[in-house]
XYZ file of C-alpha atoms in Angstrom:
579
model
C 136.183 93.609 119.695
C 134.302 90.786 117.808
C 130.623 89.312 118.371
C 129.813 91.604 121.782
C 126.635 89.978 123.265
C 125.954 91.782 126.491
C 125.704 95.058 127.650
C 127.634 94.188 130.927
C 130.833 94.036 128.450
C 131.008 97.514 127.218
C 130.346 98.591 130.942
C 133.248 96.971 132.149
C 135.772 98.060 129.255
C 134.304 102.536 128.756
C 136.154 102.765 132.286
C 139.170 102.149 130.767
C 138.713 104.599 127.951
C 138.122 108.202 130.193
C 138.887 110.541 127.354
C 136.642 110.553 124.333
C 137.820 113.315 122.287
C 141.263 112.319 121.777
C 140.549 111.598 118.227
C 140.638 107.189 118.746
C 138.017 105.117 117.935
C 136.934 101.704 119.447
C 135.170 99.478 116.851
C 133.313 96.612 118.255
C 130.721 94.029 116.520
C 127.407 92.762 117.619
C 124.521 91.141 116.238
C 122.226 92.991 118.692
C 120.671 96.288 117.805
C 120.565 96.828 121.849
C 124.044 96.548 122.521
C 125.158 98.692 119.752
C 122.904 101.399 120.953
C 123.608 101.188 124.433
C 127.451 101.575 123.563
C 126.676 104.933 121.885
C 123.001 105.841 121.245
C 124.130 109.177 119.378
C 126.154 107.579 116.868
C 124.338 105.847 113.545
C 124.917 102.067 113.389
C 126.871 100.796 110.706
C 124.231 97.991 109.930
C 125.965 94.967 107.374
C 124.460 94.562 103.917
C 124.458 91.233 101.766
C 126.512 91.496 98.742
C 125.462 93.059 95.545
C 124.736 89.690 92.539
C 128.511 91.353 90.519
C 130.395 91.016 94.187
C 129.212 87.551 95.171
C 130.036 86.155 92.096
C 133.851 87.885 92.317
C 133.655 86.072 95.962
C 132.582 82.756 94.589
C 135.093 83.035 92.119
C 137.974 83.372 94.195
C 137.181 80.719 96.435
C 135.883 78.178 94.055
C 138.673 78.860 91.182
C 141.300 80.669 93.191
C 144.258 79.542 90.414
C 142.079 79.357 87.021
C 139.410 81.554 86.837
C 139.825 81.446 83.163
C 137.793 77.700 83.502
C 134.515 79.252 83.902
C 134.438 81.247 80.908
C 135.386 78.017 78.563
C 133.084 75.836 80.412
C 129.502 77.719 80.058
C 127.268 75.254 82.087
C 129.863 75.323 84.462
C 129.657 79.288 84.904
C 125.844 78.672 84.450
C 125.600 76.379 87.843
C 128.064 79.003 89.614
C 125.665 81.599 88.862
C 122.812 79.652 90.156
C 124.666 79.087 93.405
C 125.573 82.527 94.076
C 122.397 83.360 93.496
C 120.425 81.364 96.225
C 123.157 82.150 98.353
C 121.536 85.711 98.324
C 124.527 87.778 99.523
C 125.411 86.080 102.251
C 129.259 86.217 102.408
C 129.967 83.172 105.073
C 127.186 80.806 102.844
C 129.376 82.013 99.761
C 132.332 81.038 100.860
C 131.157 77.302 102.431
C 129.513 76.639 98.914
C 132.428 78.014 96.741
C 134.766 75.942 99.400
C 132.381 72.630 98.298
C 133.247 73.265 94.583
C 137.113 73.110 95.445
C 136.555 69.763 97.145
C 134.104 68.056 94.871
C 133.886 69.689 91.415
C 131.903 66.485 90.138
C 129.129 67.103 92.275
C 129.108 70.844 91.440
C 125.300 70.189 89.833
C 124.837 69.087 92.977
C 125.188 71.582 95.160
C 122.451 74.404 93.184
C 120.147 72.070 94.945
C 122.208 72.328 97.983
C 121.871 76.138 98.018
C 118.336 76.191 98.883
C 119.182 75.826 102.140
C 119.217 79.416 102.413
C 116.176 79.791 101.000
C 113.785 82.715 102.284
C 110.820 82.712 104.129
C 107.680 84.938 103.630
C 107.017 86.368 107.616
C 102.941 85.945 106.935
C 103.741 82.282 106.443
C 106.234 82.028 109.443
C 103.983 83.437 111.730
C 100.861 81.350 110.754
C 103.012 78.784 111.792
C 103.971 79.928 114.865
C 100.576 80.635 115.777
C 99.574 76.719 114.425
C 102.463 75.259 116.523
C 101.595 77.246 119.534
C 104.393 78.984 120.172
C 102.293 82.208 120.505
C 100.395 83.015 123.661
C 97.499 85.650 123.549
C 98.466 89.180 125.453
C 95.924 91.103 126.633
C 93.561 92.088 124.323
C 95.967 92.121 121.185
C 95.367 89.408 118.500
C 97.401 86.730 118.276
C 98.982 88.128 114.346
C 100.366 91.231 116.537
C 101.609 89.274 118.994
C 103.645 87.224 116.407
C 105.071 90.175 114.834
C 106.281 91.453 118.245
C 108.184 88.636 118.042
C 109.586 88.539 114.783
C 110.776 92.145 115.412
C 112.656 90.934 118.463
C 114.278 88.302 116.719
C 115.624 90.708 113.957
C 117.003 92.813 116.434
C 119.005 90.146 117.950
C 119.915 89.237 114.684
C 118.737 85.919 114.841
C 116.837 86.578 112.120
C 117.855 88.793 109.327
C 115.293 90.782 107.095
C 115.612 90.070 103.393
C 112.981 92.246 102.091
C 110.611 95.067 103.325
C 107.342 96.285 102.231
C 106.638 99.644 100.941
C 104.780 100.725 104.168
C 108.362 99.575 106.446
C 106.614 96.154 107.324
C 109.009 92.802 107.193
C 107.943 91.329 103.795
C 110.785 88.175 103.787
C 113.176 86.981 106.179
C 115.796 84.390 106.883
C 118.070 82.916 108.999
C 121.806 82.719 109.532
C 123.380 79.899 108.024
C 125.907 79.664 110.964
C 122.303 79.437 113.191
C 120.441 77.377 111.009
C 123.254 74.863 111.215
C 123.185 74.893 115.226
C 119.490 75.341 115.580
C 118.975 72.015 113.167
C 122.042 70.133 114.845
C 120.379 70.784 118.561
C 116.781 70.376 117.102
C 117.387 66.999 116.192
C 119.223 65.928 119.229
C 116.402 66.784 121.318
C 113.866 65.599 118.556
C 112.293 68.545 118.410
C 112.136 68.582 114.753
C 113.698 66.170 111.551
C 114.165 67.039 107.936
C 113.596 63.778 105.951
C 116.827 63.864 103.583
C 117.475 60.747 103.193
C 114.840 58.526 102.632
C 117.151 55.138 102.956
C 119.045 55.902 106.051
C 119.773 57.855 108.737
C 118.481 59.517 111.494
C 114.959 57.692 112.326
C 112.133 60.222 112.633
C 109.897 57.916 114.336
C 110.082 60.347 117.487
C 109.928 63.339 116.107
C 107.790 65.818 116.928
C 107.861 67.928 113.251
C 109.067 66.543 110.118
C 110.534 68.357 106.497
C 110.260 66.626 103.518
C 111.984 68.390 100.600
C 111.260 66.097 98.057
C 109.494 62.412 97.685
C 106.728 62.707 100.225
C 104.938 59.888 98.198
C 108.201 57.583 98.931
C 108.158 58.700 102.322
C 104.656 58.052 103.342
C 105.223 54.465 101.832
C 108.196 53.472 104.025
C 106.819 55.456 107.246
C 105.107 53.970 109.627
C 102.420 55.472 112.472
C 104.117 58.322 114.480
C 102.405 59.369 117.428
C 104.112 62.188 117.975
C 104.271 64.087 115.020
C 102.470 67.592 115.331
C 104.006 69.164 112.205
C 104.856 67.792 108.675
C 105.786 70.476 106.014
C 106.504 69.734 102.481
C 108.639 72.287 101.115
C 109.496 72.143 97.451
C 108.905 73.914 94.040
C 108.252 70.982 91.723
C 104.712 69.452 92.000
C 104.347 65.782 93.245
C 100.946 63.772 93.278
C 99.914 61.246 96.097
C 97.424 58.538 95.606
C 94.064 58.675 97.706
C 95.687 55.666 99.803
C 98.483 57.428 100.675
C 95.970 60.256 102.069
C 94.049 58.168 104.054
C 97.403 56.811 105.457
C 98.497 60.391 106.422
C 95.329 60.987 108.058
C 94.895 57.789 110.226
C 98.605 57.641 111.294
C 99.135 61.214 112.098
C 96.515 61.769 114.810
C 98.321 64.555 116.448
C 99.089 66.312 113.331
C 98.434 70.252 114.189
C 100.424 71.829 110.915
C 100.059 70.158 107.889
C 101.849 71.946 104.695
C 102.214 70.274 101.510
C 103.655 72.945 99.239
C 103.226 71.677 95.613
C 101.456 68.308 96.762
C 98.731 67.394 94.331
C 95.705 65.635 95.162
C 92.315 65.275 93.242
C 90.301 63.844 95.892
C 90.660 63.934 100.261
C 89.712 61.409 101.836
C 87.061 61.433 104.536
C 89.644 60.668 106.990
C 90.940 64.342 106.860
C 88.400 65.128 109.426
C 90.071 62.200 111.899
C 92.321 64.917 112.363
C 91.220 66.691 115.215
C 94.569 68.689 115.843
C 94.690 70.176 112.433
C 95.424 73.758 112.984
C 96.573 75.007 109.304
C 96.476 73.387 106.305
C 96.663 74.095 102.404
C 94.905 71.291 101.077
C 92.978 70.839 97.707
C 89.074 69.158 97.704
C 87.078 69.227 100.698
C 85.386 66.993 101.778
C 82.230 67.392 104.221
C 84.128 65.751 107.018
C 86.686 68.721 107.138
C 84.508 70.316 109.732
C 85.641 68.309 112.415
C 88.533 69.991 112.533
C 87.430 72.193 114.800
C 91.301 73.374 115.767
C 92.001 74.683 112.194
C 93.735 78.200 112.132
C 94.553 78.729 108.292
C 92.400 77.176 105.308
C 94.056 78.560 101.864
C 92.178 77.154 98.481
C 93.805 79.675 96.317
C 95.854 77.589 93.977
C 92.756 75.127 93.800
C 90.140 74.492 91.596
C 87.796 73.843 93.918
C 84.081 75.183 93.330
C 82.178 74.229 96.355
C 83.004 75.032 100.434
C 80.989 72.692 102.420
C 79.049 74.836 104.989
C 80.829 72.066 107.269
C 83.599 74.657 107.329
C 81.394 76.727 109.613
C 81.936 74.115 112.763
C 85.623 75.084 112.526
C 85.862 77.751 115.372
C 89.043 77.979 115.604
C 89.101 79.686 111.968
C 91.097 82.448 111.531
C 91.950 83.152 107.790
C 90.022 81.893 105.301
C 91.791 82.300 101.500
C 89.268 80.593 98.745
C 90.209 81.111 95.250
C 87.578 83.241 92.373
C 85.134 80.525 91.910
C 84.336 79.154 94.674
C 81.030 79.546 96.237
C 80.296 79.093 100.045
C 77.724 76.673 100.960
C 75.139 77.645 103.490
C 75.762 80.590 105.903
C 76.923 80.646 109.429
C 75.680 81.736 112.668
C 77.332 84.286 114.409
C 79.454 82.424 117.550
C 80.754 80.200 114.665
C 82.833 83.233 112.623
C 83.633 85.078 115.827
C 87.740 84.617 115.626
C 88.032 85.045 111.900
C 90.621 87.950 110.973
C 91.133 87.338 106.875
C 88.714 86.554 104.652
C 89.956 86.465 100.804
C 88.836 85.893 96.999
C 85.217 85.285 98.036
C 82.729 85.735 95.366
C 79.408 87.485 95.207
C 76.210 85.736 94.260
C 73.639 86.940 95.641
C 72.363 89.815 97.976
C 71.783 87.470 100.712
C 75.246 86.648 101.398
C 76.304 90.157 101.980
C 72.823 91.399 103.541
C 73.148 88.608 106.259
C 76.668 86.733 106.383
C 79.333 89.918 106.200
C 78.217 92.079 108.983
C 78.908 89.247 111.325
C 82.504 89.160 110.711
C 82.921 92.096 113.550
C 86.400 90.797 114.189
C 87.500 90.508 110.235
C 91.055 92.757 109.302
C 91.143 91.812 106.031
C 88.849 91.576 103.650
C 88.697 90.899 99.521
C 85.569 90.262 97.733
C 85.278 89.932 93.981
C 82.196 89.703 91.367
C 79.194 92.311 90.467
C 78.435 95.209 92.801
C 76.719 97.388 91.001
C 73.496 95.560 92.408
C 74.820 95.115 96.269
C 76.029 98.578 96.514
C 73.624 99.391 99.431
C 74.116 95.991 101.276
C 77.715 96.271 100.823
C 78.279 99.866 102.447
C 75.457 98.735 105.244
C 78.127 95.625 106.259
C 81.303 97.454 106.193
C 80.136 99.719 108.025
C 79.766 97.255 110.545
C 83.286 96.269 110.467
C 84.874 98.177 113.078
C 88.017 96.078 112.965
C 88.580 96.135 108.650
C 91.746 97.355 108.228
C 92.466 96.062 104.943
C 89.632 95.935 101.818
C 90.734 94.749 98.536
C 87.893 94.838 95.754
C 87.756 93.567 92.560
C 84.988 94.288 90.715
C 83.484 92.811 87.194
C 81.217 95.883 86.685
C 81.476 99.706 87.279
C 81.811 101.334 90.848
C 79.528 104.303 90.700
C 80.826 107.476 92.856
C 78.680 107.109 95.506
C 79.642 103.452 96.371
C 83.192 104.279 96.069
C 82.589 107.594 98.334
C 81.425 105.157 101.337
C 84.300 102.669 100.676
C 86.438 105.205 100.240
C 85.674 106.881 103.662
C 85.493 103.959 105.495
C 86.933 105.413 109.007
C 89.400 102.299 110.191
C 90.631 101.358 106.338
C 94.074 102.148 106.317
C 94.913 99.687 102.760
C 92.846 99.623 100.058
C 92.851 97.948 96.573
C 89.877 98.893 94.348
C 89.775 96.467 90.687
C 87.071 97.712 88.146
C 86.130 100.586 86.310
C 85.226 104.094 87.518
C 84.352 107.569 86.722
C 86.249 109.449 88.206
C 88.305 109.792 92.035
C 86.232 111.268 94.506
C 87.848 114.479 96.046
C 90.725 114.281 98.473
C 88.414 115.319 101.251
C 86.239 112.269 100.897
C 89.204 109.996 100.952
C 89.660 108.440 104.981
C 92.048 110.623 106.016
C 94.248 108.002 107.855
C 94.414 105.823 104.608
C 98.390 104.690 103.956
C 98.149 102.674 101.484
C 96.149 102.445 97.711
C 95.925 100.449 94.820
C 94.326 100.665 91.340
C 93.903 98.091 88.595
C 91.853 98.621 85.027
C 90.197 101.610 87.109
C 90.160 103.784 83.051
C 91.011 106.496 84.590
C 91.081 108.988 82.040
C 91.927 112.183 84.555
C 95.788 112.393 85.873
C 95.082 110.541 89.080
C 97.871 112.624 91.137
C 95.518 115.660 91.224
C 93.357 113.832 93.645
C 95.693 111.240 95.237
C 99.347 113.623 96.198
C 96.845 115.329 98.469
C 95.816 112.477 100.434
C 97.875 113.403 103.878
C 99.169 109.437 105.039
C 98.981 108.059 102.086
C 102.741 106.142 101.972
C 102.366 103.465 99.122
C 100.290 104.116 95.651
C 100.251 101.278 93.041
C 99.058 102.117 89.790
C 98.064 98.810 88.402
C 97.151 97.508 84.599
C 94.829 100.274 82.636
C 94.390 101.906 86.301
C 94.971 105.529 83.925
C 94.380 105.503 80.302
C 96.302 109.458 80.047
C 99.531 109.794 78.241
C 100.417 112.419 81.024
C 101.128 112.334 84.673
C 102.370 115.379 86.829
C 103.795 115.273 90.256
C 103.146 118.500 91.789
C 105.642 120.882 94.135
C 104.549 119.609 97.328
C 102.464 116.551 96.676
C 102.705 113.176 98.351
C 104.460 114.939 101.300
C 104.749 111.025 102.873
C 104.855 108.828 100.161
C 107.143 106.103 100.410
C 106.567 103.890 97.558
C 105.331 104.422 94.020
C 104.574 101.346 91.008
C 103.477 102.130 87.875
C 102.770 99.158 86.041
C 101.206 98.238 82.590
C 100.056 102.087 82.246
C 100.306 101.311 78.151
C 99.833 104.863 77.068
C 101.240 107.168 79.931
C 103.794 109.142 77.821
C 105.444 111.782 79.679
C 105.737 111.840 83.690
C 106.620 115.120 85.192
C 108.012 115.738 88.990
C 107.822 119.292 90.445
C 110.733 120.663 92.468
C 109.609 119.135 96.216
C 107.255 116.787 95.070
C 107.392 113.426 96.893
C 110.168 114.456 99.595
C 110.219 111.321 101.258
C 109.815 108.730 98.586
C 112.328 105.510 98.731
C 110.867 102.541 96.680
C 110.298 103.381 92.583
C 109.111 100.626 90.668
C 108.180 101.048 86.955
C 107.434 97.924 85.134
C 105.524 97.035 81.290
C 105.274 100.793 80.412
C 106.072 100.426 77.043
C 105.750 103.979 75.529
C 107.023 106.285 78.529
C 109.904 107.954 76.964
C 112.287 108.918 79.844
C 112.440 109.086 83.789
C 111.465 112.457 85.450
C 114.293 114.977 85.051
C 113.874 116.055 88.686
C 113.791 112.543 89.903
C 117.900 113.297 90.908
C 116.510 115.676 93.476
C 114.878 112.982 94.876
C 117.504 112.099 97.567
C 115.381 110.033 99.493
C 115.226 107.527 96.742
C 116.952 104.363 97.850
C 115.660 101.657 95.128
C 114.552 101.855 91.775
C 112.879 98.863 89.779
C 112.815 99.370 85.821
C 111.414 95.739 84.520
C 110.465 94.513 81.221
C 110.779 98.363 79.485
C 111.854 98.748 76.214
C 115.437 98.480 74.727
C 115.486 101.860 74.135
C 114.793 103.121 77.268
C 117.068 100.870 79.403
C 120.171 101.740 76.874
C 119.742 105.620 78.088
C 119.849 105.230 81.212
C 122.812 102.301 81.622
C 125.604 103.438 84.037
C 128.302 102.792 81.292
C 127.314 104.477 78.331
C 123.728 105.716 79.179
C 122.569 109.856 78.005
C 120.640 110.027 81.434
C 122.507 107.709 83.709
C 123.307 111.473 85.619
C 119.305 110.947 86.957
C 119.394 108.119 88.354
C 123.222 107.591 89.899
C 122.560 108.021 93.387
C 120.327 105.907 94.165
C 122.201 103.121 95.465
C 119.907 100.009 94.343
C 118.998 100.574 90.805
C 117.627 97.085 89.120
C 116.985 97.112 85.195
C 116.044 94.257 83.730
């Protein structure tokens, strides 16, 4: 039985099948979790994979070149643009086949259709969920924040299946998802019936999006802005495209004085030197990625999301401050706020990112205000705001996640109060320091740490497989200066996920029998001189993916299913990536 949808079926059909141990099976599909379990909640689910990159290209193949396969290999650029399709197809069989299906009907527009493939493009959750949040779409419930909320949701879509999870995060979190092509077709055919959204395709024809409520532009916003005209309605407008595109200040100020109702406003790649002033004529704006501010940006007072990362921008007008409505803040390493706000004005912000220290002042009075801050990253000197620091944080009763990057040494007894930190369950320290406190001093609930040119010159495992939570270490650039690292019997009894990148001189890594008993993510990247994997590491049965990137020749010939000395160490794990 194919594509079950309600629970009511099964309960009508198990009548007719009394006796259960007769040795038959009934084998029925559904794309929700519910269903399945309610059919049998003893049995595992058999939950569908995408294809591996060697079995998507045999699929593609086959459909695309079902008499001659023997084309590809004497046309290169042809194989070339195959292997570009199958790729953004991702390992989705049913978007395989449609694509390869394409190629049989138009083979002079095969360049075409790499481009084409993006439609199944994936979609960082963080980002989807800002946007839900922006659009509204997310109601507050009880006295959860509105980011929990959104993930409630997300989780109930995947277990319908109407969304599908591409990739995780070490800690079991969604990381990526995406949609269905067979849904993204219907949700896009109904969405534009009802004009509840538009994607701008075709610039010289079509479907008008005068009406529309939001609008995707995948390429030639510039050429769009100069042939639209004022839309009333618009609430969204998302550019979403890898190659950068630069719009004049005109077309700016156009933007801003036709789009009055704009709420989400995305321009991924969109370069602009200057904003105009008529940015803050947008009232509605609830997230935006935008480039210079200017001092009119503070009447936005509906803005969610402000992200300056990929800026250059030096200066945040203090104007930012009348934004209420902020939630997550993202500036970029060198920008400096202007003056500091009162307290009802940071009340709803959750993340705070990338912000520099300059001066005791702006920890001593600005950071303890953020009571309702999650996340948290602060770079620059803190050797000489140690005490105002730990004073703050303390303050913080809602941190969860603190991500430091310091220019100058941590001494041990800052890094003993950050450390210890009682609701800090993720924690990213950058910058030098003596040595890792003991385990004891550690927050005991902490799941997740990162280190980056810490010069570590003790084996950090000593310390860190006897932290009791602690699912996801990341061993960053210089983090430990040894050439040795030993895993002992029994450490990191819940350990999920281990990187060890850039460690230039670590040598020889050891595991112990029953070390790491529940690892499942291994990701080893620009360690140049380690000579083999772990000889225990194939008692590691709970290992589902390994990572080896950018190692040396060497190494990845000896360990090579076909021909490889060690190959026996690593076979069964059933992702293994070496590149």
């Amino acid at each position: 039985m194919d594509d079950i949808w309600k629970l009511q079926v099964w309960d009508d059909l198990k009548a007719v099948f009394p006796d259960g141990m007769n040795g038959s099976r009934v084998l029925f599909t559904t794309r929700i979790k519910d269903v399945a379990l309610h059919a049998d909640p003893r049995s595992p689910l058999h939950e569908l994979h995408f294809l591996s990159d060697s079995d998507s290209w045999e699929l593609f193949s086959k459909r695309a070149f079902p008499m001659d396969n023997d084309e590809i290999a004497c046309i290169p650029e042809l194989e070339n643009l195959g292997r570009q399709i199958v790729a953004r197809c991702g390992g989705l069989s049913l978007a395989i086949v449609i694509l390869g299906g394409a190629v049989i009907a138009k083979r002079e527009d095969f360049k075409c259709l790499v481009e084409g493939a993006s439609e199944y493009s994936e979609v960082p959750t963080g980002k989807l969920m800002l946007l839900w949040i922006a659009e509204g779409f997310v109601q507050q419930r009880d006295e959860e924040s509105m980011e929990d909320v959104a993930e409630d949701l997300l989780e109930e879509l995947i277990d319908r299946s109407m969304i599908q999870v591409s990739e995780k995060r070490f800690d079991g979190g969604i990381k990526i998802c995406r949609i269905h092509d067979l849904l993204r077709d219907l949700t896009i055919s109904e969405g534009k019936e009802c004009k509840f959204f538009d994607i701008a395709e075709n610039m010289y024809g079509g479907t008008s999006t005068a009406r529309t409520c939001r609008l995707t532009v995948h390429s030639n916003l510039s050429k769009y802005v100069s042939m639209s005209h004022s839309n009333p309605h618009l609430h969204s407008l998302l550019r979403i495209s890898h190659t950068e595109e630069s719009l004049r200040r005109d077309q700016w100020k156009f933007l801003c004085q036709s789009l009055k109702l704009l709420r989400v406003l995305d321009l991924e790649c969109a370069i602009v030197q200057i904003l105009p002033k008529e940015i803050g004529e947008l009232i509605g704006l609830r997230r935006t990625g935008l480039h210079r501010l200017p001092s009119s940006i503070g009447n936005l007072r509906n803005l969610q999301t402000l992200d300056i990362r990929a800026t250059k921008i030096t200066i945040v007008p203090s104007q930012i401050w009348k934004m209420h409505q902020l939630r997550h803040l993202h500036l970029n390493k060198t920008s400096i706020m202007g003056r500091q706000p009162a307290h009802d004005s940071v009340r709803n912000l959750r993340t705070l990112s990338s912000v520099s220290i300059h001066g005791n002042s702006w920890i001593h009075d600005f950071l303890g205000k953020l009571t309702n801050l999650r996340k948290l990253g602060i770079e620059g000197y803190f050797m000489s705001q140690a005490e105002a620091l730990s004073k703050s944080l303390v303050k913080l009763s809602s941190l969860r996640t603190l991500q430091l990057s310091g220019k100058d040494q941590i001494l041990d007894p800052t890094l003993r109060l950050l450390l210890n930190h009682s609701k800090i369950y993720k924690f990213h320290l950058g910058g030098a320091i003596e040595r890792l406190p003991h385990p004891q001093e550690f927050q005991p609930n902490l799941t997740k740490l990162s280190l980056e040119m810490s010069h570590l010159v003790q084996d950090p495992c000593v310390t860190l497989e006897s932290l009791p939570n602690l699912r996801i270490l990341i061993l960053l650039l210089n983090s430990y200066r040894g050439n040795e690292m030993v895993c002992s019997a029994g450490g990191f009894p819940k350990l999920h996920g281990l990187e060890l990148e850039d460690l230039h001189k670590l040598e020889d890594w050891r595991i112990e029998e029953g070390a790491m008993p529940n690892l499942r993510r291994l990701v080893i990247p620009d360690c140049e001189v380690l000579k083999m994997l772990p000889e225990e590491l194939r008692y590691v049965i709970t290992l589902r993916e390994l990572l080896l990137l950018s190692m040396p020749d060497k190494f990845q010939a000896r360990i090579r299913e076909d021909d490889g000395d060690y190959w026996y160490k690593i076979q069964h794990i059933p992702s293994v990536v070496i590149s």
